[in-house]
JSON list of C-alpha atoms in Angstrom, two decimals:
[
{"chain": "W", "resi": 1, "resn": "UNK", "atom": "CA", "xyz": [88.90, 110.73, 119.28]},
{"chain": "W", "resi": 2, "resn": "UNK", "atom": "CA", "xyz": [90.50, 113.26, 117.02]},
{"chain": "W", "resi": 3, "resn": "UNK", "atom": "CA", "xyz": [88.16, 114.92, 114.46]},
{"chain": "W", "resi": 4, "resn": "UNK", "atom": "CA", "xyz": [89.33, 116.77, 111.40]},
{"chain": "W", "resi": 5, "resn": "UNK", "atom": "CA", "xyz": [87.34, 119.04, 109.43]},
{"chain": "W", "resi": 6, "resn": "UNK", "atom": "CA", "xyz": [88.14, 120.56, 105.71]},
{"chain": "W", "resi": 7, "resn": "UNK", "atom": "CA", "xyz": [86.94, 123.15, 103.29]},
{"chain": "W", "resi": 8, "resn": "UNK", "atom": "CA", "xyz": [83.44, 124.35, 103.84]},
{"chain": "W", "resi": 9, "resn": "UNK", "atom": "CA", "xyz": [82.90, 122.06, 106.64]},
{"chain": "W", "resi": 10, "resn": "UNK", "atom": "CA", "xyz": [85.88, 123.59, 108.33]},
{"chain": "W", "resi": 11, "resn": "UNK", "atom": "CA", "xyz": [84.94, 127.14, 107.88]},
{"chain": "W", "resi": 12, "resn": "UNK", "atom": "CA", "xyz": [80.98, 126.19, 109.35]},
{"chain": "W", "resi": 13, "resn": "UNK", "atom": "CA", "xyz": [82.38, 124.26, 112.20]},
{"chain": "W", "resi": 14, "resn": "UNK", "atom": "CA", "xyz": [84.57, 127.22, 112.97]},
{"chain": "W", "resi": 15, "resn": "UNK", "atom": "CA", "xyz": [87.66, 125.05, 113.74]},
{"chain": "W", "resi": 16, "resn": "UNK", "atom": "CA", "xyz": [90.32, 122.60, 112.23]},
{"chain": "W", "resi": 17, "resn": "UNK", "atom": "CA", "xyz": [90.29, 119.95, 114.45]},
{"chain": "W", "resi": 18, "resn": "UNK", "atom": "CA", "xyz": [89.20, 118.73, 118.01]},
{"chain": "W", "resi": 19, "resn": "UNK", "atom": "CA", "xyz": [89.16, 115.88, 120.24]},
{"chain": "W", "resi": 20, "resn": "UNK", "atom": "CA", "xyz": [85.76, 114.75, 121.02]},
{"chain": "W", "resi": 21, "resn": "UNK", "atom": "CA", "xyz": [84.23, 111.83, 123.30]},
{"chain": "W", "resi": 22, "resn": "UNK", "atom": "CA", "xyz": [80.69, 110.98, 121.75]},
{"chain": "W", "resi": 23, "resn": "UNK", "atom": "CA", "xyz": [78.42, 108.97, 123.89]},
{"chain": "W", "resi": 24, "resn": "UNK", "atom": "CA", "xyz": [78.46, 105.16, 123.89]},
{"chain": "W", "resi": 25, "resn": "UNK", "atom": "CA", "xyz": [75.27, 105.10, 122.11]},
{"chain": "W", "resi": 26, "resn": "UNK", "atom": "CA", "xyz": [77.04, 106.51, 119.17]},
{"chain": "W", "resi": 27, "resn": "UNK", "atom": "CA", "xyz": [78.22, 103.50, 117.09]},
{"chain": "W", "resi": 28, "resn": "UNK", "atom": "CA", "xyz": [78.30, 105.04, 113.55]},
{"chain": "W", "resi": 29, "resn": "UNK", "atom": "CA", "xyz": [79.48, 107.81, 111.05]},
{"chain": "W", "resi": 30, "resn": "UNK", "atom": "CA", "xyz": [75.78, 108.79, 110.45]},
{"chain": "W", "resi": 31, "resn": "UNK", "atom": "CA", "xyz": [75.13, 108.87, 114.20]},
{"chain": "W", "resi": 32, "resn": "UNK", "atom": "CA", "xyz": [78.41, 110.74, 114.90]},
{"chain": "W", "resi": 33, "resn": "UNK", "atom": "CA", "xyz": [77.07, 113.22, 112.34]},
{"chain": "W", "resi": 34, "resn": "UNK", "atom": "CA", "xyz": [73.65, 113.46, 113.93]},
{"chain": "W", "resi": 35, "resn": "UNK", "atom": "CA", "xyz": [75.07, 113.71, 117.61]},
{"chain": "W", "resi": 36, "resn": "UNK", "atom": "CA", "xyz": [77.44, 116.46, 116.49]},
{"chain": "W", "resi": 37, "resn": "UNK", "atom": "CA", "xyz": [74.65, 118.55, 115.00]},
{"chain": "W", "resi": 38, "resn": "UNK", "atom": "CA", "xyz": [72.93, 118.60, 118.13]},
{"chain": "W", "resi": 39, "resn": "UNK", "atom": "CA", "xyz": [75.94, 120.02, 119.67]},
{"chain": "W", "resi": 40, "resn": "UNK", "atom": "CA", "xyz": [75.40, 123.77, 118.39]},
{"chain": "W", "resi": 41, "resn": "UNK", "atom": "CA", "xyz": [74.22, 125.71, 115.68]},
{"chain": "W", "resi": 42, "resn": "UNK", "atom": "CA", "xyz": [77.81, 125.64, 113.98]},
{"chain": "W", "resi": 43, "resn": "UNK", "atom": "CA", "xyz": [77.84, 121.70, 113.71]},
{"chain": "W", "resi": 44, "resn": "UNK", "atom": "CA", "xyz": [73.93, 121.99, 112.60]},
{"chain": "W", "resi": 45, "resn": "UNK", "atom": "CA", "xyz": [74.86, 123.98, 109.67]},
{"chain": "W", "resi": 46, "resn": "UNK", "atom": "CA", "xyz": [78.09, 122.31, 108.44]},
{"chain": "W", "resi": 47, "resn": "UNK", "atom": "CA", "xyz": [75.80, 118.79, 108.64]},
{"chain": "W", "resi": 48, "resn": "UNK", "atom": "CA", "xyz": [72.83, 120.33, 107.37]},
{"chain": "W", "resi": 49, "resn": "UNK", "atom": "CA", "xyz": [72.72, 117.93, 104.30]},
{"chain": "W", "resi": 50, "resn": "UNK", "atom": "CA", "xyz": [74.67, 114.95, 105.52]},
{"chain": "W", "resi": 51, "resn": "UNK", "atom": "CA", "xyz": [74.36, 112.96, 102.43]},
{"chain": "W", "resi": 52, "resn": "UNK", "atom": "CA", "xyz": [76.71, 115.71, 101.27]},
{"chain": "W", "resi": 53, "resn": "UNK", "atom": "CA", "xyz": [79.34, 114.88, 103.55]},
{"chain": "W", "resi": 54, "resn": "UNK", "atom": "CA", "xyz": [82.00, 112.80, 102.75]},
{"chain": "W", "resi": 55, "resn": "UNK", "atom": "CA", "xyz": [83.99, 110.68, 105.79]},
{"chain": "W", "resi": 56, "resn": "UNK", "atom": "CA", "xyz": [87.45, 109.06, 106.19]},
{"chain": "W", "resi": 57, "resn": "UNK", "atom": "CA", "xyz": [88.49, 107.03, 109.18]},
{"chain": "W", "resi": 58, "resn": "UNK", "atom": "CA", "xyz": [92.35, 106.98, 109.66]},
{"chain": "W", "resi": 59, "resn": "UNK", "atom": "CA", "xyz": [92.71, 108.27, 106.30]},
{"chain": "W", "resi": 60, "resn": "UNK", "atom": "CA", "xyz": [90.35, 105.69, 104.11]},
{"chain": "W", "resi": 61, "resn": "UNK", "atom": "CA", "xyz": [87.23, 106.86, 102.97]},
{"chain": "W", "resi": 62, "resn": "UNK", "atom": "CA", "xyz": [84.18, 105.15, 104.76]},
{"chain": "W", "resi": 63, "resn": "UNK", "atom": "CA", "xyz": [80.25, 105.10, 103.94]},
{"chain": "W", "resi": 64, "resn": "UNK", "atom": "CA", "xyz": [77.71, 106.74, 106.86]},
{"chain": "W", "resi": 65, "resn": "UNK", "atom": "CA", "xyz": [77.30, 103.42, 108.06]},
{"chain": "W", "resi": 66, "resn": "UNK", "atom": "CA", "xyz": [80.99, 102.62, 109.10]},
{"chain": "W", "resi": 67, "resn": "UNK", "atom": "CA", "xyz": [81.61, 101.99, 112.36]},
{"chain": "W", "resi": 68, "resn": "UNK", "atom": "CA", "xyz": [83.69, 104.45, 114.62]},
{"chain": "W", "resi": 69, "resn": "UNK", "atom": "CA", "xyz": [84.62, 102.07, 117.24]},
{"chain": "W", "resi": 70, "resn": "UNK", "atom": "CA", "xyz": [88.80, 101.97, 117.43]},
{"chain": "W", "resi": 71, "resn": "UNK", "atom": "CA", "xyz": [89.09, 105.29, 115.14]},
{"chain": "W", "resi": 72, "resn": "UNK", "atom": "CA", "xyz": [92.06, 107.27, 115.95]},
{"chain": "W", "resi": 73, "resn": "UNK", "atom": "CA", "xyz": [91.18, 110.12, 113.69]},
{"chain": "W", "resi": 74, "resn": "UNK", "atom": "CA", "xyz": [87.61, 110.93, 111.84]},
{"chain": "W", "resi": 75, "resn": "UNK", "atom": "CA", "xyz": [87.90, 113.54, 109.08]},
{"chain": "W", "resi": 76, "resn": "UNK", "atom": "CA", "xyz": [84.70, 115.23, 107.51]},
{"chain": "W", "resi": 77, "resn": "UNK", "atom": "CA", "xyz": [84.69, 117.09, 104.21]},
{"chain": "W", "resi": 78, "resn": "UNK", "atom": "CA", "xyz": [82.94, 118.18, 101.01]},
{"chain": "W", "resi": 79, "resn": "UNK", "atom": "CA", "xyz": [83.22, 116.11, 97.70]},
{"chain": "W", "resi": 80, "resn": "UNK", "atom": "CA", "xyz": [86.85, 116.52, 96.50]},
{"chain": "W", "resi": 81, "resn": "UNK", "atom": "CA", "xyz": [87.43, 119.01, 93.84]},
{"chain": "W", "resi": 82, "resn": "UNK", "atom": "CA", "xyz": [91.31, 118.62, 93.44]},
{"chain": "W", "resi": 83, "resn": "UNK", "atom": "CA", "xyz": [93.16, 117.92, 90.11]},
{"chain": "G", "resi": 1, "resn": "UNK", "atom": "CA", "xyz": [111.79, 86.47, 78.12]},
{"chain": "G", "resi": 2, "resn": "UNK", "atom": "CA", "xyz": [111.72, 90.16, 78.29]},
{"chain": "G", "resi": 3, "resn": "UNK", "atom": "CA", "xyz": [115.45, 91.82, 78.63]},
{"chain": "G", "resi": 4, "resn": "UNK", "atom": "CA", "xyz": [114.12, 95.03, 79.73]},
{"chain": "G", "resi": 5, "resn": "UNK", "atom": "CA", "xyz": [114.48, 96.15, 83.40]},
{"chain": "G", "resi": 6, "resn": "UNK", "atom": "CA", "xyz": [110.99, 96.24, 84.88]},
{"chain": "G", "resi": 7, "resn": "UNK", "atom": "CA", "xyz": [111.20, 98.44, 87.96]},
{"chain": "G", "resi": 8, "resn": "UNK", "atom": "CA", "xyz": [108.79, 100.95, 88.49]},
{"chain": "G", "resi": 9, "resn": "UNK", "atom": "CA", "xyz": [109.52, 104.01, 90.57]},
{"chain": "G", "resi": 10, "resn": "UNK", "atom": "CA", "xyz": [106.72, 105.82, 91.92]},
{"chain": "G", "resi": 11, "resn": "UNK", "atom": "CA", "xyz": [107.17, 109.38, 93.14]},
{"chain": "G", "resi": 12, "resn": "UNK", "atom": "CA", "xyz": [104.20, 111.50, 95.09]},
{"chain": "G", "resi": 13, "resn": "UNK", "atom": "CA", "xyz": [104.93, 114.93, 96.04]},
{"chain": "G", "resi": 14, "resn": "UNK", "atom": "CA", "xyz": [102.29, 117.52, 97.34]},
{"chain": "G", "resi": 15, "resn": "UNK", "atom": "CA", "xyz": [104.08, 121.02, 97.62]},
{"chain": "G", "resi": 16, "resn": "UNK", "atom": "CA", "xyz": [103.78, 124.83, 97.10]},
{"chain": "G", "resi": 17, "resn": "UNK", "atom": "CA", "xyz": [106.59, 124.89, 94.90]},
{"chain": "G", "resi": 18, "resn": "UNK", "atom": "CA", "xyz": [106.14, 124.84, 91.53]},
{"chain": "G", "resi": 19, "resn": "UNK", "atom": "CA", "xyz": [107.34, 122.07, 89.18]},
{"chain": "G", "resi": 20, "resn": "UNK", "atom": "CA", "xyz": [109.22, 121.71, 86.01]},
{"chain": "G", "resi": 21, "resn": "UNK", "atom": "CA", "xyz": [107.63, 119.14, 83.56]},
{"chain": "G", "resi": 22, "resn": "UNK", "atom": "CA", "xyz": [110.64, 118.62, 81.59]},
{"chain": "G", "resi": 23, "resn": "UNK", "atom": "CA", "xyz": [112.99, 118.15, 84.67]},
{"chain": "G", "resi": 24, "resn": "UNK", "atom": "CA", "xyz": [110.71, 115.74, 85.92]},
{"chain": "G", "resi": 25, "resn": "UNK", "atom": "CA", "xyz": [110.38, 113.98, 82.76]},
{"chain": "G", "resi": 26, "resn": "UNK", "atom": "CA", "xyz": [114.13, 113.72, 82.55]},
{"chain": "G", "resi": 27, "resn": "UNK", "atom": "CA", "xyz": [114.43, 112.44, 86.36]},
{"chain": "G", "resi": 28, "resn": "UNK", "atom": "CA", "xyz": [111.80, 109.57, 85.41]},
{"chain": "G", "resi": 29, "resn": "UNK", "atom": "CA", "xyz": [113.80, 108.52, 82.32]},
{"chain": "G", "resi": 30, "resn": "UNK", "atom": "CA", "xyz": [117.26, 108.92, 83.24]},
{"chain": "G", "resi": 31, "resn": "UNK", "atom": "CA", "xyz": [119.69, 105.98, 82.88]},
{"chain": "G", "resi": 32, "resn": "UNK", "atom": "CA", "xyz": [116.20, 104.03, 81.60]},
{"chain": "G", "resi": 33, "resn": "UNK", "atom": "CA", "xyz": [116.52, 102.21, 78.10]},
{"chain": "G", "resi": 34, "resn": "UNK", "atom": "CA", "xyz": [113.26, 100.25, 78.81]},
{"chain": "G", "resi": 35, "resn": "UNK", "atom": "CA", "xyz": [110.96, 103.33, 78.39]},
{"chain": "G", "resi": 36, "resn": "UNK", "atom": "CA", "xyz": [109.25, 103.79, 75.06]},
{"chain": "G", "resi": 37, "resn": "UNK", "atom": "CA", "xyz": [106.47, 106.10, 76.08]},
{"chain": "G", "resi": 38, "resn": "UNK", "atom": "CA", "xyz": [106.07, 109.03, 78.51]},
{"chain": "G", "resi": 39, "resn": "UNK", "atom": "CA", "xyz": [102.66, 110.65, 78.99]},
{"chain": "G", "resi": 40, "resn": "UNK", "atom": "CA", "xyz": [102.65, 113.91, 80.73]},
{"chain": "G", "resi": 41, "resn": "UNK", "atom": "CA", "xyz": [99.38, 115.43, 82.15]},
{"chain": "G", "resi": 42, "resn": "UNK", "atom": "CA", "xyz": [99.51, 118.93, 83.70]},
{"chain": "G", "resi": 43, "resn": "UNK", "atom": "CA", "xyz": [96.57, 121.05, 85.02]},
{"chain": "G", "resi": 44, "resn": "UNK", "atom": "CA", "xyz": [96.76, 124.55, 84.97]},
{"chain": "G", "resi": 45, "resn": "UNK", "atom": "CA", "xyz": [94.59, 127.22, 86.74]},
{"chain": "G", "resi": 46, "resn": "UNK", "atom": "CA", "xyz": [92.30, 128.57, 84.37]},
{"chain": "G", "resi": 47, "resn": "UNK", "atom": "CA", "xyz": [90.85, 132.19, 84.19]},
{"chain": "G", "resi": 48, "resn": "UNK", "atom": "CA", "xyz": [87.20, 131.50, 83.99]},
{"chain": "G", "resi": 49, "resn": "UNK", "atom": "CA", "xyz": [84.80, 128.76, 85.34]},
{"chain": "G", "resi": 50, "resn": "UNK", "atom": "CA", "xyz": [81.92, 128.81, 83.05]},
{"chain": "G", "resi": 51, "resn": "UNK", "atom": "CA", "xyz": [80.70, 132.35, 83.51]},
{"chain": "G", "resi": 52, "resn": "UNK", "atom": "CA", "xyz": [82.67, 133.77, 86.48]},
{"chain": "G", "resi": 53, "resn": "UNK", "atom": "CA", "xyz": [86.13, 135.33, 85.96]},
{"chain": "G", "resi": 54, "resn": "UNK", "atom": "CA", "xyz": [88.60, 133.84, 87.99]},
{"chain": "G", "resi": 55, "resn": "UNK", "atom": "CA", "xyz": [91.09, 136.04, 89.92]},
{"chain": "G", "resi": 56, "resn": "UNK", "atom": "CA", "xyz": [92.88, 133.42, 91.78]},
{"chain": "G", "resi": 57, "resn": "UNK", "atom": "CA", "xyz": [92.25, 129.76, 93.13]},
{"chain": "G", "resi": 58, "resn": "UNK", "atom": "CA", "xyz": [93.25, 128.23, 96.47]},
{"chain": "G", "resi": 59, "resn": "UNK", "atom": "CA", "xyz": [94.06, 124.76, 97.08]},
{"chain": "G", "resi": 60, "resn": "UNK", "atom": "CA", "xyz": [93.33, 123.25, 100.31]},
{"chain": "G", "resi": 61, "resn": "UNK", "atom": "CA", "xyz": [94.42, 119.48, 101.08]},
{"chain": "G", "resi": 62, "resn": "UNK", "atom": "CA", "xyz": [94.03, 116.81, 103.95]},
{"chain": "G", "resi": 63, "resn": "UNK", "atom": "CA", "xyz": [98.06, 116.01, 105.00]},
{"chain": "G", "resi": 64, "resn": "UNK", "atom": "CA", "xyz": [98.80, 112.61, 104.98]},
{"chain": "G", "resi": 65, "resn": "UNK", "atom": "CA", "xyz": [95.81, 111.06, 103.60]},
{"chain": "G", "resi": 66, "resn": "UNK", "atom": "CA", "xyz": [95.88, 112.90, 100.29]},
{"chain": "G", "resi": 67, "resn": "UNK", "atom": "CA", "xyz": [99.78, 111.32, 99.60]},
{"chain": "G", "resi": 68, "resn": "UNK", "atom": "CA", "xyz": [98.05, 107.98, 100.81]},
{"chain": "G", "resi": 69, "resn": "UNK", "atom": "CA", "xyz": [95.45, 108.31, 98.59]},
{"chain": "G", "resi": 70, "resn": "UNK", "atom": "CA", "xyz": [97.62, 109.10, 95.54]},
{"chain": "G", "resi": 71, "resn": "UNK", "atom": "CA", "xyz": [99.58, 106.05, 96.54]},
{"chain": "G", "resi": 72, "resn": "UNK", "atom": "CA", "xyz": [97.03, 103.97, 96.87]},
{"chain": "G", "resi": 73, "resn": "UNK", "atom": "CA", "xyz": [95.87, 104.69, 93.29]},
{"chain": "G", "resi": 74, "resn": "UNK", "atom": "CA", "xyz": [99.25, 104.75, 91.73]},
{"chain": "G", "resi": 75, "resn": "UNK", "atom": "CA", "xyz": [99.72, 101.16, 92.88]},
{"chain": "G", "resi": 76, "resn": "UNK", "atom": "CA", "xyz": [96.60, 99.93, 91.40]},
{"chain": "G", "resi": 77, "resn": "UNK", "atom": "CA", "xyz": [97.69, 101.95, 88.12]},
{"chain": "G", "resi": 78, "resn": "UNK", "atom": "CA", "xyz": [101.10, 99.71, 88.35]},
{"chain": "G", "resi": 79, "resn": "UNK", "atom": "CA", "xyz": [99.31, 96.70, 89.03]},
{"chain": "G", "resi": 80, "resn": "UNK", "atom": "CA", "xyz": [96.83, 97.26, 86.17]},
{"chain": "G", "resi": 81, "resn": "UNK", "atom": "CA", "xyz": [99.29, 98.39, 83.53]},
{"chain": "G", "resi": 82, "resn": "UNK", "atom": "CA", "xyz": [102.90, 97.57, 82.41]},
{"chain": "G", "resi": 83, "resn": "UNK", "atom": "CA", "xyz": [104.32, 100.66, 83.71]},
{"chain": "G", "resi": 84, "resn": "UNK", "atom": "CA", "xyz": [107.92, 101.69, 84.19]},
{"chain": "G", "resi": 85, "resn": "UNK", "atom": "CA", "xyz": [107.47, 104.77, 86.50]},
{"chain": "G", "resi": 86, "resn": "UNK", "atom": "CA", "xyz": [104.98, 107.18, 87.75]},
{"chain": "G", "resi": 87, "resn": "UNK", "atom": "CA", "xyz": [105.13, 110.54, 89.02]},
{"chain": "G", "resi": 88, "resn": "UNK", "atom": "CA", "xyz": [102.20, 112.93, 90.58]},
{"chain": "G", "resi": 89, "resn": "UNK", "atom": "CA", "xyz": [103.13, 115.91, 92.01]},
{"chain": "G", "resi": 90, "resn": "UNK", "atom": "CA", "xyz": [100.00, 118.35, 93.41]},
{"chain": "G", "resi": 91, "resn": "UNK", "atom": "CA", "xyz": [100.36, 121.77, 94.47]},
{"chain": "G", "resi": 92, "resn": "UNK", "atom": "CA", "xyz": [98.71, 123.49, 97.33]},
{"chain": "G", "resi": 93, "resn": "UNK", "atom": "CA", "xyz": [98.27, 127.19, 98.27]},
{"chain": "G", "resi": 94, "resn": "UNK", "atom": "CA", "xyz": [96.94, 130.14, 96.22]},
{"chain": "G", "resi": 95, "resn": "UNK", "atom": "CA", "xyz": [97.40, 130.44, 92.35]},
{"chain": "G", "resi": 96, "resn": "UNK", "atom": "CA", "xyz": [96.93, 132.86, 89.61]},
{"chain": "G", "resi": 97, "resn": "UNK", "atom": "CA", "xyz": [95.40, 131.70, 86.32]},
{"chain": "G", "resi": 98, "resn": "UNK", "atom": "CA", "xyz": [98.27, 130.43, 83.92]},
{"chain": "G", "resi": 99, "resn": "UNK", "atom": "CA", "xyz": [99.94, 128.44, 87.07]},
{"chain": "G", "resi": 100, "resn": "UNK", "atom": "CA", "xyz": [100.32, 124.99, 87.41]},
{"chain": "G", "resi": 101, "resn": "UNK", "atom": "CA", "xyz": [98.40, 123.13, 89.56]},
{"chain": "G", "resi": 102, "resn": "UNK", "atom": "CA", "xyz": [98.92, 119.30, 88.86]},
{"chain": "G", "resi": 103, "resn": "UNK", "atom": "CA", "xyz": [101.36, 116.84, 87.01]},
{"chain": "G", "resi": 104, "resn": "UNK", "atom": "CA", "xyz": [100.70, 113.44, 86.35]},
{"chain": "G", "resi": 105, "resn": "UNK", "atom": "CA", "xyz": [103.61, 111.41, 84.29]},
{"chain": "G", "resi": 106, "resn": "UNK", "atom": "CA", "xyz": [103.21, 108.25, 83.20]},
{"chain": "G", "resi": 107, "resn": "UNK", "atom": "CA", "xyz": [106.16, 105.64, 81.42]},
{"chain": "G", "resi": 108, "resn": "UNK", "atom": "CA", "xyz": [105.86, 102.60, 79.93]},
{"chain": "G", "resi": 109, "resn": "UNK", "atom": "CA", "xyz": [107.21, 100.54, 76.99]},
{"chain": "G", "resi": 110, "resn": "UNK", "atom": "CA", "xyz": [104.53, 101.54, 75.02]},
{"chain": "G", "resi": 111, "resn": "UNK", "atom": "CA", "xyz": [102.14, 104.34, 74.65]},
{"chain": "G", "resi": 112, "resn": "UNK", "atom": "CA", "xyz": [98.78, 102.71, 75.15]},
{"chain": "G", "resi": 113, "resn": "UNK", "atom": "CA", "xyz": [99.34, 101.80, 78.95]},
{"chain": "G", "resi": 114, "resn": "UNK", "atom": "CA", "xyz": [100.86, 105.25, 79.35]},
{"chain": "G", "resi": 115, "resn": "UNK", "atom": "CA", "xyz": [98.13, 107.32, 78.27]},
{"chain": "G", "resi": 116, "resn": "UNK", "atom": "CA", "xyz": [95.32, 104.93, 80.28]},
{"chain": "G", "resi": 117, "resn": "UNK", "atom": "CA", "xyz": [97.31, 104.97, 83.10]},
{"chain": "G", "resi": 118, "resn": "UNK", "atom": "CA", "xyz": [97.56, 108.83, 83.15]},
{"chain": "G", "resi": 119, "resn": "UNK", "atom": "CA", "xyz": [93.70, 109.04, 82.56]},
{"chain": "G", "resi": 120, "resn": "UNK", "atom": "CA", "xyz": [93.20, 106.76, 85.34]},
{"chain": "G", "resi": 121, "resn": "UNK", "atom": "CA", "xyz": [95.44, 108.41, 87.82]},
{"chain": "G", "resi": 122, "resn": "UNK", "atom": "CA", "xyz": [93.57, 112.11, 87.03]},
{"chain": "G", "resi": 123, "resn": "UNK", "atom": "CA", "xyz": [90.10, 110.80, 87.16]},
{"chain": "G", "resi": 124, "resn": "UNK", "atom": "CA", "xyz": [90.86, 109.04, 90.52]},
{"chain": "G", "resi": 125, "resn": "UNK", "atom": "CA", "xyz": [92.60, 112.27, 91.90]},
{"chain": "G", "resi": 126, "resn": "UNK", "atom": "CA", "xyz": [89.48, 114.41, 90.82]},
{"chain": "G", "resi": 127, "resn": "UNK", "atom": "CA", "xyz": [87.49, 112.31, 92.80]},
{"chain": "G", "resi": 128, "resn": "UNK", "atom": "CA", "xyz": [89.13, 110.53, 95.68]},
{"chain": "G", "resi": 129, "resn": "UNK", "atom": "CA", "xyz": [92.35, 112.53, 96.82]},
{"chain": "G", "resi": 130, "resn": "UNK", "atom": "CA", "xyz": [91.15, 114.84, 99.28]},
{"chain": "G", "resi": 131, "resn": "UNK", "atom": "CA", "xyz": [91.93, 118.35, 97.82]},
{"chain": "G", "resi": 132, "resn": "UNK", "atom": "CA", "xyz": [89.59, 121.33, 97.62]},
{"chain": "G", "resi": 133, "resn": "UNK", "atom": "CA", "xyz": [89.56, 124.47, 95.48]},
{"chain": "G", "resi": 134, "resn": "UNK", "atom": "CA", "xyz": [88.23, 127.85, 96.41]},
{"chain": "G", "resi": 135, "resn": "UNK", "atom": "CA", "xyz": [87.78, 130.36, 93.70]},
{"chain": "G", "resi": 136, "resn": "UNK", "atom": "CA", "xyz": [88.09, 134.03, 93.96]},
{"chain": "G", "resi": 137, "resn": "UNK", "atom": "CA", "xyz": [86.37, 136.39, 91.52]},
{"chain": "G", "resi": 138, "resn": "UNK", "atom": "CA", "xyz": [84.86, 139.63, 91.51]},
{"chain": "G", "resi": 139, "resn": "UNK", "atom": "CA", "xyz": [81.54, 138.35, 93.13]},
{"chain": "G", "resi": 140, "resn": "UNK", "atom": "CA", "xyz": [83.65, 137.11, 96.06]},
{"chain": "G", "resi": 141, "resn": "UNK", "atom": "CA", "xyz": [84.86, 133.71, 97.01]},
{"chain": "G", "resi": 142, "resn": "UNK", "atom": "CA", "xyz": [83.51, 130.42, 97.02]},
{"chain": "G", "resi": 143, "resn": "UNK", "atom": "CA", "xyz": [84.19, 126.59, 97.21]},
{"chain": "G", "resi": 144, "resn": "UNK", "atom": "CA", "xyz": [84.18, 125.12, 93.81]},
{"chain": "G", "resi": 145, "resn": "UNK", "atom": "CA", "xyz": [81.29, 122.25, 93.71]},
{"chain": "G", "resi": 146, "resn": "UNK", "atom": "CA", "xyz": [82.11, 118.72, 92.65]},
{"chain": "G", "resi": 147, "resn": "UNK", "atom": "CA", "xyz": [81.20, 117.83, 89.08]},
{"chain": "G", "resi": 148, "resn": "UNK", "atom": "CA", "xyz": [79.09, 114.32, 88.10]},
{"chain": "G", "resi": 149, "resn": "UNK", "atom": "CA", "xyz": [81.18, 114.22, 85.23]},
{"chain": "G", "resi": 150, "resn": "UNK", "atom": "CA", "xyz": [84.11, 113.59, 87.18]},
{"chain": "G", "resi": 151, "resn": "UNK", "atom": "CA", "xyz": [82.49, 110.95, 88.90]},
{"chain": "G", "resi": 152, "resn": "UNK", "atom": "CA", "xyz": [81.13, 109.29, 85.71]},
{"chain": "G", "resi": 153, "resn": "UNK", "atom": "CA", "xyz": [84.95, 109.68, 84.37]},
{"chain": "G", "resi": 154, "resn": "UNK", "atom": "CA", "xyz": [86.27, 107.74, 87.36]},
{"chain": "G", "resi": 155, "resn": "UNK", "atom": "CA", "xyz": [83.66, 104.94, 87.26]},
{"chain": "G", "resi": 156, "resn": "UNK", "atom": "CA", "xyz": [84.74, 103.82, 83.79]},
{"chain": "G", "resi": 157, "resn": "UNK", "atom": "CA", "xyz": [87.73, 102.26, 85.50]},
{"chain": "G", "resi": 158, "resn": "UNK", "atom": "CA", "xyz": [85.72, 100.08, 88.03]},
{"chain": "G", "resi": 159, "resn": "UNK", "atom": "CA", "xyz": [86.56, 96.45, 87.45]},
{"chain": "G", "resi": 160, "resn": "UNK", "atom": "CA", "xyz": [83.48, 94.28, 86.60]}
]
């Protein structure tokens, strides 16, 4: 699946987007964040406060217990500050 | 039976270029005789954020999702109020104090629906449309933090 990062999450991870293949044991957004956090210090830093991170699956806001099965694009970002 | 036209064109644009409020109102109201009220809100880059002096502001967005999220809320506004037109323009890029950032136009037969729909759209734009602001000041650059007051403002529109 494709993963995108925005604002300070992007800066901390160090990339705009990538394609990842999490193991089959990763079912939810929360589990995906935990799995990514274990991949490197950059991810651990980006997701150090997982409750602050907002997630969208295929352009729709989702909660941390949302299932990632079938997702084409998952995006992680801080709370929005537009307007 | 009302004799007026009841179409409600919705225009949503995300762009780097500036917008001209008068021109956008003219586009929205051209050849219409059913519009009795247009409310316009424009958000402008300020020179200060509480204590810090802002030199510039950079707006980043999530292409695709930003348009869809604004569209969802514009559609909801159209279903909640008797609107005759909606325009939302959000700029991205780097802005200096005094420059335009966002424009919301709502048109209706009467002012109350136009005022309320404009507030509704701005409240949701600030809390759910994927845009992020980064400030540049004398002390460096930093991402603007979301305010709880914006979430509270959006929560008042939740249907009970």
